[in-house]
């Protein structure tokens, strides 16, 4: 019996066999060279023998010879044009804060027109008949589903192209028959811009979802890639609460805001959540993060299908999901900001894992009891969003109108004290405090009058600083105010007002005084609930005052 050892071929021999250059091939090297095209030349050997020794003959290799075109050919002209245009571009050193569309960030490789060279090579490219009437198609539908800011950018780009092609800068009149062909031309230009826009977004999207087209793939991919990371960020912060903490962290403050626990309750220790309850919330967040991390659980649906399938039969819903079902994304989802899109996905992931109870408006979530919040999807979504980004800031208001006799005056005054300022504190519901509603739970116009109520006056925060020195004057926390009115009839909410008064820094050891000057006012003309929210935020302090009063501008109406 004989034993044969198989030798593993060397990497050098494998490469030489692949390219037909193996030992013994030197016998035929001349025939190989004779079959090579004229644009290929033999590489000169680096050996002193000049290529005659066996080693050089066994390492025959070729390389292409560079082909030099004639000067001034079409390629060189195109490069010259690009270089000339680049040289003449203005040197904009200032950084613009304008939101760029995706088609401004990457080259649109899918557009049909091609480069100038390609157009020169194909002069028979058919031209669009500008005289034919315009009929809205798929691009028009996708245009309507875009966010308003993106639509404005697309309109601006379409206007620019239209002006370049026609030289027309005036506003077109839809009622003028002479403008009808021009309007059709503009709409076709807009459709082209929309197609290029979505092609660019399709190029950027890393994932593809069932039912989603180009732009939807991009935005859903953007939100779905971030949502689980935001949830894991909250899980990490909550895990720190499983160990005893000397101070109240922002994570615990946010947890107390959306998962209230009465002091002395069974699941609390001195008003703070027990580790068992925190672990329960963490476990649910982990299941939500796992669902959010799976792109196969998402799909896009049409507006019609959205209205047919979701529980409210609302075609304008953002998304919907049931326990263990696919998360369906509706067209209006893409009209939200990125943060709101992430919040929507987190909310639906809570439904996906079975949290289907206590479905109420977002404004009412903070009033839920602990047992209700534990089964409410929006409580988990707001917990994650506010822990990651902080509470939302309302928009700035318009300048207040001058006070006239048309208003029924309702001056308000309140003093709010925070007795335990701690680093990272979000203080709510404790300490020495006076609510506006303690003395005036209802503001009503004078009897038999029907006038709007105008709120104006002073709201003062006193932040006790005996145990914590205030930061330098230039680093005083920012103060913000938000007013939310809810109509008593249709329960619609809105009308935010935001002021930014400067806190009054007196001296270390004394309270920080935050006064809202008389230019702070708010006028209401309907019966309803008025919620005042004031917060003080900085690197070392987060304080909140939240109160609701009832307003009755119309004394004939019972609330």
Coordinates of C-alpha atoms in Angstrom, one line a residue:
X1 CA 0.0 0.0 0.0
X2 CA 1.5 3.2 -1.1
X3 CA 0.7 6.7 0.4
X4 CA 0.6 9.6 -1.9
X5 CA 1.0 13.1 -0.4
X6 CA -1.0 15.8 -2.2
X7 CA 0.8 19.1 -2.4
X8 CA -1.2 22.3 -2.0
X9 CA -0.6 24.4 -5.1
X10 CA 1.2 27.7 -4.3
X11 CA -0.6 31.0 -4.7
X12 CA 2.0 32.0 -7.4
X13 CA 1.3 29.0 -9.5
X14 CA -2.5 29.5 -9.2
X15 CA -2.2 33.1 -10.4
X16 CA 0.1 32.0 -13.3
X17 CA -2.4 29.2 -14.3
X18 CA -5.2 31.7 -14.3
X19 CA -3.5 34.0 -16.7
X20 CA -2.0 31.2 -18.8
X21 CA 1.5 32.1 -17.6
X22 CA 3.0 28.9 -16.2
X23 CA 6.3 27.3 -16.3
X24 CA 7.1 26.1 -19.8
X25 CA 5.0 28.8 -21.5
X26 CA 8.2 30.6 -22.6
X27 CA 8.4 28.1 -25.5
X28 CA 5.3 29.8 -27.0
X29 CA 5.8 33.4 -25.9
X30 CA 6.4 34.6 -29.4
X31 CA 3.1 33.2 -30.7
X32 CA 1.3 34.8 -27.7
X33 CA 2.8 38.2 -28.6
X34 CA 1.8 37.8 -32.2
X35 CA -1.9 37.4 -31.2
X36 CA -1.9 40.5 -29.0
X37 CA -3.6 43.6 -30.4
X38 CA -1.5 46.6 -31.4
X39 CA -2.5 48.6 -28.4
X40 CA -0.8 46.2 -26.0
X41 CA 2.9 46.2 -25.4
X42 CA 5.2 43.9 -23.5
X43 CA 6.5 45.1 -20.1
X44 CA 10.3 45.6 -20.1
X45 CA 12.0 43.3 -17.6
X46 CA 13.9 44.8 -14.7
X47 CA 16.5 42.0 -14.9
X48 CA 20.1 43.0 -16.1
X49 CA 19.9 40.1 -18.7
X50 CA 17.5 42.2 -20.8
X51 CA 14.8 39.4 -20.7
X52 CA 16.8 36.5 -22.0
X53 CA 17.3 34.4 -18.8
X54 CA 14.9 31.6 -17.9
X55 CA 13.4 33.5 -15.0
X56 CA 12.4 36.4 -17.2
X57 CA 11.0 34.2 -20.0
X58 CA 8.8 32.4 -17.5
X59 CA 7.3 35.7 -16.2
X60 CA 5.9 37.0 -19.4
X61 CA 3.4 39.8 -18.7
X62 CA 1.6 42.4 -20.7
X63 CA 0.1 45.8 -20.1
X64 CA -2.1 48.0 -22.2
X65 CA -0.5 50.9 -24.1
X66 CA -2.1 54.3 -23.4
X67 CA -4.1 55.5 -26.3
X68 CA -3.8 59.2 -26.9
X69 CA -6.7 60.9 -28.7
X70 CA -6.5 63.8 -31.0
X71 CA -6.2 67.3 -29.4
X72 CA -9.6 69.1 -29.1
X73 CA -11.8 66.0 -29.3
X74 CA -15.3 66.0 -27.8
X75 CA -14.1 64.6 -24.4
X76 CA -11.5 67.3 -24.1
X77 CA -14.0 70.0 -25.0
X78 CA -16.4 68.7 -22.3
X79 CA -13.6 68.8 -19.7
X80 CA -12.6 72.3 -20.7
X81 CA -16.2 73.5 -20.3
X82 CA -16.5 72.0 -16.8
X83 CA -13.2 73.5 -15.8
X84 CA -14.2 76.9 -17.1
X85 CA -17.5 76.8 -15.3
X86 CA -15.8 75.7 -12.1
X87 CA -13.2 78.5 -12.2
X88 CA -16.0 81.1 -12.7
X89 CA -18.0 79.8 -9.7
X90 CA -18.2 82.4 -6.9
X91 CA -16.3 81.6 -3.7
X92 CA -19.1 81.2 -1.2
X93 CA -17.3 80.8 2.1
X94 CA -20.3 81.3 4.3
X95 CA -22.2 78.2 5.4
X96 CA -25.8 78.2 4.3
X97 CA -28.5 76.8 6.6
X98 CA -30.8 76.2 3.7
X99 CA -32.2 72.7 3.7
X100 CA -30.8 70.8 0.7
X101 CA -32.8 68.3 -1.2
X102 CA -31.3 64.9 -1.9
X103 CA -30.9 65.7 -5.6
X104 CA -28.7 68.6 -4.6
X105 CA -26.4 66.3 -2.6
X106 CA -25.7 63.5 -5.1
X107 CA -25.5 63.3 -8.9
X108 CA -28.7 62.1 -10.5
X109 CA -27.3 59.1 -12.5
X110 CA -30.8 58.0 -13.6
X111 CA -31.9 61.1 -15.5
X112 CA -32.6 60.5 -19.2
X113 CA -31.1 63.5 -20.7
X114 CA -27.5 62.4 -20.1
X115 CA -24.4 64.5 -20.4
X116 CA -23.7 67.1 -23.1
X117 CA -21.5 64.5 -24.9
X118 CA -24.2 61.9 -25.0
X119 CA -26.7 64.4 -26.4
X120 CA -24.2 65.4 -29.1
X121 CA -23.8 61.8 -30.1
X122 CA -27.6 61.2 -30.4
X123 CA -29.0 64.2 -32.2
X124 CA -32.1 62.3 -33.2
X125 CA -33.5 62.3 -29.6
X126 CA -37.2 63.0 -29.8
X127 CA -38.4 66.3 -28.5
X128 CA -41.4 66.7 -26.2
X129 CA -44.5 68.1 -27.9
X130 CA -45.0 71.3 -25.8
X131 CA -48.4 71.9 -27.5
X132 CA -50.1 68.9 -26.1
X133 CA -52.3 69.2 -23.0
X134 CA -50.9 68.2 -19.6
X135 CA -52.5 65.2 -17.9
X136 CA -51.5 64.5 -14.3
X137 CA -49.8 61.2 -13.7
X138 CA -47.8 59.3 -11.1
X139 CA -45.3 62.1 -10.6
X140 CA -48.1 64.6 -9.9
X141 CA -49.4 62.2 -7.2
X142 CA -46.0 61.8 -5.7
X143 CA -45.5 65.5 -5.7
X144 CA -48.7 66.0 -3.6
X145 CA -47.4 63.4 -1.1
X146 CA -44.2 65.3 -0.5
X147 CA -43.6 67.5 2.6
X148 CA -44.5 71.2 2.1
X149 CA -40.8 72.2 2.4
X150 CA -39.8 69.8 -0.4
X151 CA -42.6 70.8 -2.6
X152 CA -41.5 74.5 -2.3
X153 CA -38.0 73.5 -3.2
X154 CA -39.2 71.6 -6.3
X155 CA -41.4 74.5 -7.4
X156 CA -38.4 76.8 -7.1
X157 CA -36.2 74.5 -9.2
X158 CA -39.0 74.1 -11.8
X159 CA -39.4 77.9 -12.0
X160 CA -35.7 78.3 -12.6
X161 CA -35.6 75.8 -15.4
X162 CA -38.8 77.2 -16.9
X163 CA -37.4 80.7 -16.9
X164 CA -34.1 79.5 -18.5
X165 CA -36.0 77.7 -21.3
X166 CA -38.7 80.4 -22.0
X167 CA -37.3 83.6 -20.6
X168 CA -40.7 84.2 -18.9
X169 CA -40.6 85.5 -15.4
X170 CA -44.2 86.7 -14.9
X171 CA -46.9 84.8 -13.1
X172 CA -48.9 82.6 -15.4
X173 CA -52.7 83.0 -15.3
X174 CA -54.7 79.7 -15.3
X175 CA -57.7 81.5 -16.6
X176 CA -55.9 82.9 -19.7
X177 CA -56.1 80.4 -22.6
X178 CA -52.8 81.8 -24.0
X179 CA -51.0 80.6 -20.8
X180 CA -52.4 77.1 -20.9
X181 CA -49.6 75.6 -23.0
X182 CA -47.0 77.4 -20.8
X183 CA -48.6 76.0 -17.7
X184 CA -48.5 72.5 -19.2
X185 CA -44.8 73.0 -20.0
X186 CA -44.2 74.1 -16.4
X187 CA -46.0 71.1 -15.0
X188 CA -44.0 68.7 -17.2
X189 CA -40.8 70.4 -16.0
X190 CA -42.0 70.0 -12.5
X191 CA -42.7 66.3 -13.1
X192 CA -39.1 65.9 -14.4
X193 CA -37.8 67.5 -11.3
X194 CA -39.9 65.3 -9.1
X195 CA -38.7 62.2 -11.0
X196 CA -35.0 63.2 -10.6
X197 CA -35.6 64.0 -6.9
X198 CA -37.1 60.6 -6.2
X199 CA -34.4 58.9 -8.3
X200 CA -31.8 60.5 -6.1
X201 CA -33.5 59.4 -2.9
X202 CA -33.8 55.9 -4.3
X203 CA -30.0 56.0 -4.8
X204 CA -29.5 57.0 -1.2
X205 CA -31.9 54.6 0.4
X206 CA -30.2 51.6 1.9
X207 CA -33.4 49.5 2.3
X208 CA -36.4 48.8 0.1
X209 CA -39.8 48.3 1.7
X210 CA -42.9 46.6 0.1
X211 CA -45.2 49.1 -1.4
X212 CA -42.8 52.1 -1.1
X213 CA -41.5 54.1 -4.0
X214 CA -38.2 55.9 -4.2
X215 CA -38.8 58.9 -1.9
X216 CA -40.7 56.9 0.6
X217 CA -38.0 54.3 0.8
X218 CA -35.5 57.0 1.6
X219 CA -37.5 58.7 4.3
X220 CA -38.7 55.5 5.9
X221 CA -35.2 54.1 5.9
X222 CA -34.0 57.3 7.6
X223 CA -36.6 57.0 10.4
X224 CA -36.4 53.2 10.8
X225 CA -32.6 53.3 11.1
X226 CA -32.8 55.8 13.9
X227 CA -35.8 54.7 15.9
X228 CA -34.2 51.6 17.5
X229 CA -31.1 53.6 18.5
X230 CA -33.3 56.1 20.3
X231 CA -35.0 53.3 22.1
X232 CA -31.7 51.7 23.1
X233 CA -30.5 55.1 24.4
X234 CA -33.5 55.3 26.7
X235 CA -33.0 51.7 27.8
X236 CA -29.4 52.5 28.8
X237 CA -30.5 55.5 30.8
X238 CA -33.3 53.6 32.6
X239 CA -30.9 50.7 33.4
X240 CA -28.9 53.2 35.5
X241 CA -32.0 53.7 37.6
X242 CA -32.0 50.1 38.6
X243 CA -29.2 51.1 41.0
X244 CA -29.7 53.6 43.8
X245 CA -29.2 57.2 42.7
X246 CA -28.5 60.1 44.9
X247 CA -29.9 62.6 42.4
X248 CA -32.9 62.7 40.1
X249 CA -31.6 62.3 36.6
X250 CA -33.2 63.6 33.5
X251 CA -34.2 60.0 32.6
X252 CA -36.0 59.6 35.9
X253 CA -37.7 63.0 35.5
X254 CA -39.0 62.0 32.1
X255 CA -40.1 58.6 33.5
X256 CA -42.0 60.4 36.3
X257 CA -43.6 62.7 33.7
X258 CA -45.2 60.0 31.6
X259 CA -45.4 57.1 34.2
X260 CA -46.5 58.9 37.3
X261 CA -46.1 57.1 40.6
X262 CA -47.8 58.5 43.7
X263 CA -45.5 58.9 46.7
X264 CA -46.0 56.1 49.2
X265 CA -47.6 53.8 46.6
X266 CA -46.9 50.1 46.6
X267 CA -44.5 50.3 43.7
X268 CA -42.5 53.3 44.9
X269 CA -39.8 54.0 47.4
X270 CA -40.1 57.5 48.7
X271 CA -42.0 58.6 45.6
X272 CA -39.5 56.9 43.3
X273 CA -40.1 53.9 41.1
X274 CA -39.1 50.5 42.3
X275 CA -36.5 48.6 40.2
X276 CA -39.1 45.9 39.4
X277 CA -41.3 48.4 37.6
X278 CA -38.4 50.1 35.8
X279 CA -37.3 46.6 34.6
X280 CA -40.8 46.0 33.3
X281 CA -40.7 49.1 31.2
X282 CA -37.2 48.2 30.0
X283 CA -38.3 44.8 28.9
X284 CA -41.1 46.2 26.8
X285 CA -38.8 48.8 25.3
X286 CA -36.4 46.0 24.3
X287 CA -39.2 44.2 22.4
X288 CA -40.1 47.4 20.7
X289 CA -36.5 48.0 19.7
X290 CA -36.2 44.5 18.3
X291 CA -39.3 45.1 16.2
X292 CA -38.0 48.5 15.0
X293 CA -34.7 46.9 14.0
X294 CA -36.5 44.5 11.5
X295 CA -37.1 46.2 8.2
X296 CA -39.4 43.3 7.1
X297 CA -42.0 44.5 9.6
X298 CA -42.7 47.7 7.5
X299 CA -44.6 48.4 4.4
X300 CA -46.2 51.4 2.6
X301 CA -49.8 51.5 1.7
X302 CA -51.9 53.9 -0.4
X303 CA -54.2 56.5 1.1
X304 CA -57.2 54.4 0.1
X305 CA -55.9 51.3 1.8
X306 CA -54.9 53.2 4.8
X307 CA -58.5 54.5 5.3
X308 CA -59.9 51.0 4.8
X309 CA -57.6 49.1 7.2
X310 CA -56.8 51.3 10.2
X311 CA -59.2 51.1 13.2
X312 CA -60.4 54.7 12.8
X313 CA -61.0 54.3 9.1
X314 CA -59.0 57.5 8.7
X315 CA -57.2 57.9 5.4
X316 CA -55.1 60.7 6.9
X317 CA -53.6 58.5 9.6
X318 CA -49.8 58.4 9.8
X319 CA -49.5 54.7 10.4
X320 CA -51.2 51.7 12.0
X321 CA -50.4 48.3 13.4
X322 CA -52.0 45.6 15.5
X323 CA -50.5 43.1 17.9
X324 CA -48.0 41.0 16.0
X325 CA -49.0 42.6 12.6
X326 CA -47.0 44.4 10.0
X327 CA -46.5 48.2 10.6
X328 CA -48.3 49.9 7.7
X329 CA -47.1 53.4 6.7
X330 CA -49.6 55.8 5.2
X331 CA -48.8 58.6 2.8
X332 CA -49.3 61.4 5.4
X333 CA -46.5 59.8 7.4
X334 CA -44.0 61.5 5.1
X335 CA -45.4 65.0 5.7
X336 CA -44.0 64.9 9.3
X337 CA -40.7 66.0 10.5
X338 CA -38.0 63.3 11.0
X339 CA -38.5 63.4 14.8
X340 CA -42.3 62.9 14.4
X341 CA -41.7 60.1 12.0
X342 CA -39.4 58.4 14.5
X343 CA -42.0 59.0 17.2
X344 CA -44.7 57.4 15.0
X345 CA -42.6 54.3 14.4
X346 CA -41.9 53.9 18.1
X347 CA -45.7 54.3 18.9
X348 CA -46.6 51.7 16.3
X349 CA -43.9 49.3 17.6
X350 CA -45.7 49.4 21.0
X351 CA -48.9 48.4 19.3
X352 CA -47.0 45.6 17.5
X353 CA -45.9 44.1 20.8
X354 CA -49.5 44.2 22.2
X355 CA -49.9 47.6 23.9
X356 CA -53.3 48.5 22.5
X357 CA -55.2 50.0 25.4
X358 CA -55.9 53.6 26.5
X359 CA -55.5 55.1 23.0
X360 CA -56.0 58.8 23.6
X361 CA -54.8 62.2 22.3
X362 CA -51.1 63.0 23.0
X363 CA -52.1 66.0 25.1
X364 CA -53.9 63.8 27.6
X365 CA -51.2 61.2 28.0
X366 CA -49.5 63.0 30.9
X367 CA -52.8 62.7 32.9
X368 CA -52.9 58.9 32.7
X369 CA -52.4 56.9 35.8
X370 CA -49.5 54.6 36.1
X371 CA -51.5 51.4 35.2
X372 CA -53.0 53.2 32.2
X373 CA -49.7 54.5 31.0
X374 CA -48.1 51.0 31.1
X375 CA -50.5 49.9 28.4
X376 CA -50.5 53.1 26.4
X377 CA -48.3 53.2 23.2
X378 CA -47.9 57.0 23.2
X379 CA -46.5 57.0 26.8
X380 CA -43.6 54.9 25.6
X381 CA -43.1 57.0 22.5
X382 CA -43.0 60.3 24.4
X383 CA -40.7 58.7 27.1
X384 CA -38.2 57.8 24.4
X385 CA -38.5 61.1 22.4
X386 CA -38.2 63.5 25.3
X387 CA -35.5 61.5 27.0
X388 CA -33.5 61.6 23.8
X389 CA -34.2 65.2 22.6
X390 CA -35.7 66.9 25.6
X391 CA -39.2 68.5 25.7
X392 CA -40.4 70.3 22.6
X393 CA -40.0 74.0 22.4
X394 CA -43.0 75.9 21.0
X395 CA -42.6 78.4 18.2
X396 CA -42.0 82.1 18.8
X397 CA -45.2 84.3 18.8
X398 CA -46.1 87.3 16.8
X399 CA -45.8 90.7 18.6
X400 CA -48.8 91.2 21.0
X401 CA -51.6 93.5 19.8
X402 CA -52.2 96.7 21.9
X403 CA -54.7 96.4 24.7
X404 CA -58.1 97.9 23.9
X405 CA -61.6 98.0 25.4
X406 CA -62.7 95.1 23.3
X407 CA -61.1 92.7 25.7
X408 CA -62.3 91.5 29.1
X409 CA -59.2 91.7 31.3
X410 CA -58.1 88.7 33.2
X411 CA -54.7 89.4 34.8
X412 CA -52.9 86.5 36.2
X413 CA -50.2 86.1 38.8
X414 CA -48.5 83.2 40.2
X415 CA -45.4 82.4 42.2
X416 CA -43.7 79.0 41.8
X417 CA -41.1 77.8 44.2
X418 CA -38.6 75.0 43.7
X419 CA -37.1 74.0 47.0
X420 CA -34.8 71.2 46.0
X421 CA -32.7 72.1 43.0
X422 CA -30.5 69.2 42.1
X423 CA -28.2 68.6 39.1
X424 CA -30.2 67.1 36.3
X425 CA -33.5 67.8 38.1
X426 CA -36.8 67.9 36.3
X427 CA -38.9 69.0 39.2
X428 CA -42.7 68.7 39.1
X429 CA -45.5 68.4 41.6
X430 CA -43.4 68.9 44.8
X431 CA -42.1 71.7 47.0
X432 CA -43.7 75.1 47.9
X433 CA -45.9 75.8 45.0
X434 CA -48.9 78.0 44.0
X435 CA -51.0 77.1 41.0
X436 CA -52.8 79.7 39.0
X437 CA -55.9 77.5 39.2
X438 CA -55.8 77.4 43.0
X439 CA -57.3 80.9 43.2
X440 CA -58.8 81.2 39.7
X441 CA -59.9 77.8 38.3
X442 CA -62.2 79.5 35.9
X443 CA -61.8 82.8 34.1
X444 CA -65.1 84.2 32.9
X445 CA -66.1 87.4 31.1
X446 CA -68.3 89.9 33.1
X447 CA -72.0 88.9 33.2
X448 CA -74.1 89.4 30.1
X449 CA -70.9 90.3 28.1
X450 CA -69.5 88.5 25.2
X451 CA -65.9 89.7 24.9
X452 CA -62.6 87.8 24.4
X453 CA -60.6 87.3 27.5
X454 CA -57.0 88.6 27.4
X455 CA -54.5 87.2 29.8
X456 CA -51.6 89.4 30.8
X457 CA -49.4 90.0 33.8
X458 CA -46.6 88.4 35.8
X459 CA -45.6 84.8 36.4
X460 CA -42.6 84.4 38.6
X461 CA -40.3 81.5 39.3
X462 CA -38.3 81.4 42.5
X463 CA -35.6 78.8 42.2
X464 CA -34.1 78.2 45.6
X465 CA -30.3 78.2 45.4
X466 CA -29.2 77.7 49.0
X467 CA -27.7 74.3 48.3
X468 CA -26.5 74.9 44.7
X469 CA -24.7 78.0 43.5
X470 CA -26.1 79.4 40.3
X471 CA -24.0 79.3 37.1
X472 CA -22.3 82.5 35.9
X473 CA -24.7 85.2 34.6
X474 CA -24.0 84.4 30.9
X475 CA -24.9 80.8 31.5
X476 CA -28.3 81.4 33.2
X477 CA -30.8 78.7 32.1
X478 CA -33.2 79.5 29.3
X479 CA -36.8 80.1 30.2
X480 CA -39.7 79.2 27.9
X481 CA -43.4 79.4 28.0
X482 CA -46.1 77.5 26.1
X483 CA -49.8 78.0 26.1
X484 CA -52.1 75.3 24.7
X485 CA -55.9 76.0 24.2
X486 CA -58.3 73.1 23.8
X487 CA -61.8 74.0 22.5
X488 CA -64.6 72.6 24.7
X489 CA -66.7 71.6 21.7
X490 CA -64.5 69.9 19.1
X491 CA -61.6 69.3 21.5
X492 CA -59.1 70.7 18.9
X493 CA -55.9 72.1 20.3
X494 CA -53.5 74.7 19.1
X495 CA -52.4 78.3 19.4
X496 CA -49.0 78.2 20.9
X497 CA -47.3 81.3 22.3
X498 CA -43.6 81.4 23.3
X499 CA -41.8 84.1 25.1
X500 CA -38.1 84.1 26.2
X501 CA -37.7 86.4 29.1
X502 CA -34.3 86.9 30.7
X503 CA -34.1 85.6 34.3
X504 CA -33.0 88.1 36.9
X505 CA -29.7 87.0 38.6
X506 CA -29.4 88.7 41.9
X507 CA -26.6 87.1 43.9
X508 CA -25.5 83.7 45.1
X509 CA -27.7 82.2 47.8
X510 CA -30.8 84.1 46.7
X511 CA -33.6 82.7 44.6
X512 CA -33.4 83.2 40.8
X513 CA -36.3 85.5 39.8
X514 CA -38.0 84.8 36.4
X515 CA -40.6 87.5 35.6
X516 CA -42.8 87.5 32.5
X517 CA -43.2 91.1 31.6
X518 CA -46.5 92.7 30.6
X519 CA -45.8 92.1 26.9
X520 CA -46.7 88.5 27.7
X521 CA -50.4 88.2 26.9
X522 CA -52.8 85.8 25.4
X523 CA -56.3 86.4 24.1
X524 CA -59.0 83.7 23.9
X525 CA -62.5 84.0 22.3
X526 CA -64.0 80.5 22.9
X527 CA -64.8 78.5 25.9
X528 CA -62.3 75.8 26.7
X529 CA -59.3 74.8 28.7
X530 CA -56.1 76.8 28.8
X531 CA -52.9 75.0 29.8
X532 CA -49.9 77.1 30.8
X533 CA -46.5 75.4 30.8
X534 CA -43.4 77.2 31.8
X535 CA -40.0 75.6 32.1
X536 CA -36.5 76.5 33.0
X537 CA -33.7 74.5 31.4
X538 CA -30.0 74.5 31.5
X539 CA -27.0 72.3 31.9
X540 CA -27.6 71.8 35.7
X541 CA -31.3 72.4 36.1
X542 CA -34.6 71.5 34.6
X543 CA -37.8 72.8 36.3
X544 CA -41.4 72.7 35.1
X545 CA -44.6 74.4 36.0
X546 CA -47.7 73.0 34.4
X547 CA -51.2 74.2 35.2
X548 CA -54.7 74.3 33.5
X549 CA -57.5 76.8 33.9
X550 CA -60.9 77.1 32.3
X551 CA -61.8 80.1 30.2
X552 CA -65.4 81.3 29.5
X553 CA -65.3 84.3 27.2
X554 CA -69.0 83.7 26.4
X555 CA -70.8 83.8 29.7
X556 CA -74.0 82.5 28.1
X557 CA -72.3 79.1 27.4
X558 CA -72.0 76.5 30.1
X559 CA -68.7 74.7 30.3

